[in-house]
Tab-separated table of C-alpha atoms in Angstrom:
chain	number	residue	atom	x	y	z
J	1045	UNK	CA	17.881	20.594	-39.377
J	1046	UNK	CA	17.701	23.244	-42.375
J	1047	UNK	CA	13.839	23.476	-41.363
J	1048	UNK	CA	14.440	24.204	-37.869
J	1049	UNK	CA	16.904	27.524	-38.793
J	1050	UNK	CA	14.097	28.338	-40.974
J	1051	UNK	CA	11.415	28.486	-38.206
J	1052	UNK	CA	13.954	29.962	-36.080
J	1053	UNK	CA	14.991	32.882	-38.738
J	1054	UNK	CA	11.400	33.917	-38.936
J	1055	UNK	CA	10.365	33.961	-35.340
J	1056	UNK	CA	13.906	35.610	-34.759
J	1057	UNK	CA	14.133	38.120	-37.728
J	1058	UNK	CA	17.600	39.952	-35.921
J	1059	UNK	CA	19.149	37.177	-36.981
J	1060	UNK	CA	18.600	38.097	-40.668
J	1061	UNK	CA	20.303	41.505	-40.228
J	1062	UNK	CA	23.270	40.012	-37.962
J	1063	UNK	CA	24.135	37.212	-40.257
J	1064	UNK	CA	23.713	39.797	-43.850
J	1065	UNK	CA	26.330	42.227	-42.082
J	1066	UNK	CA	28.250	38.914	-40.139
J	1067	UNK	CA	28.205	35.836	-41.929
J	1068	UNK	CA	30.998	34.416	-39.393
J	1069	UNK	CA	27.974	34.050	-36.810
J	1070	UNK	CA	26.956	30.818	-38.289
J	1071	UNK	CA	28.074	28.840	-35.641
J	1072	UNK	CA	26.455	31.502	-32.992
J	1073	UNK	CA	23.199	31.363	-35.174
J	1074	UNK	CA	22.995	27.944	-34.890
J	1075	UNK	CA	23.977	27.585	-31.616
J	1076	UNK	CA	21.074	30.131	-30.279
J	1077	UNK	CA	18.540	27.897	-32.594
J	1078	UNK	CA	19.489	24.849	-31.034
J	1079	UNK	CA	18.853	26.311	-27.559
J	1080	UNK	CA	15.805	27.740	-28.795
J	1081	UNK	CA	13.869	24.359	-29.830
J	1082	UNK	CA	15.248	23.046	-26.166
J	1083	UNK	CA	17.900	20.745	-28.280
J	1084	UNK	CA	21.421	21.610	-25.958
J	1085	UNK	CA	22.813	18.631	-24.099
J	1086	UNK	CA	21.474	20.759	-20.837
J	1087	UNK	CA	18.123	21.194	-21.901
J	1088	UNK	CA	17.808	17.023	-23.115
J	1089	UNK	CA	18.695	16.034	-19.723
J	1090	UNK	CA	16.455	18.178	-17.652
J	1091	UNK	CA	13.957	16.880	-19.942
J	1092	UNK	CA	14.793	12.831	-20.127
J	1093	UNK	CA	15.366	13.986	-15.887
J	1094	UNK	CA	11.590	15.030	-16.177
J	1095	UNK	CA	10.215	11.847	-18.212
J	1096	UNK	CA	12.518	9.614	-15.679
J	1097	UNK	CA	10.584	11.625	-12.189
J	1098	UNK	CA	7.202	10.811	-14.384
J	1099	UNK	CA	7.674	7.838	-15.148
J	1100	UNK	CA	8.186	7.074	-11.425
J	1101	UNK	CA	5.322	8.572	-10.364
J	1102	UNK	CA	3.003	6.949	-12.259
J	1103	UNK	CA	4.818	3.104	-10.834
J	1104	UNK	CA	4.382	4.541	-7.698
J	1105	UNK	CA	0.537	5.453	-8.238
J	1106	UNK	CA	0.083	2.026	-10.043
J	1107	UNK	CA	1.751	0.641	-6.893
J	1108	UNK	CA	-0.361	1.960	-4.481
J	1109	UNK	CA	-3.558	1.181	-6.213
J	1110	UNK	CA	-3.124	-2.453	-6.782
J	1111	UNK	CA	-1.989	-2.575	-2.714
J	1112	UNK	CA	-5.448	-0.591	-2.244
J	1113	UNK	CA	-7.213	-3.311	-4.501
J	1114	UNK	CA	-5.392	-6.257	-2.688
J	1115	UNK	CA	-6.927	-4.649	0.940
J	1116	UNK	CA	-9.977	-4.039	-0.437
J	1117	UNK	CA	-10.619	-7.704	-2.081
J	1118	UNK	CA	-9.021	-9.037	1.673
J	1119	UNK	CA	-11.256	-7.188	2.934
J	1120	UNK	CA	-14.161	-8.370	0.788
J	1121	UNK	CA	-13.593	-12.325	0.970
J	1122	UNK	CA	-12.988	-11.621	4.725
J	1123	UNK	CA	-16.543	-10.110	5.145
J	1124	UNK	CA	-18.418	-12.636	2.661
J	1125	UNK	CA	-16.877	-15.642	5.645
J	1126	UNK	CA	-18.210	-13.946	8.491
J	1127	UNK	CA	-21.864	-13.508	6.871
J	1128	UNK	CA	-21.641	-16.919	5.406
J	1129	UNK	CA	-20.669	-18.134	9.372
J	1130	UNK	CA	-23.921	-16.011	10.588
């Protein structure tokens, strides 16, 4: 978007003196702001990859803790028989 070349132009001022003396380097200008703010087809991947692997993680860890909380309350009812037996 026009506001992203703008944030780009100022943190990158070269690209003020390339594009006053080469205006045809539109195309690279835009190109190097779009890999700036991480917006290349690459970098969108590796980072819906990323979200995917977290994502994962977190089922995984939810996972494990309700099959701790199912041992646990197994555990607990299994204990409560034996002292009610005693």
């Amino acid at each position: 978007s026009d506001e992203e070349y703008i944030k780009f132009i100022r943190q990158q001022p070269k690209w003020y003196r390339k594009l006053s003396r080469n205006p045809e380097l539109t195309e690279d200008f835009r190109l190097a702001s779009l890999e700036f703010f991480g917006k290349t087809i690459p970098q969108r991947v590796d980072k819906l990859q990323n979200q995917v692997q977290m994502a994962s993680f977190m089922i995984d860890m939810f996972q494990v803790l309700k099959e701790q909380q199912e041992q646990s309350s197994s555990t607990d009812s299994a204990d409560t028989t034996e002292n009610d037996n005693d």
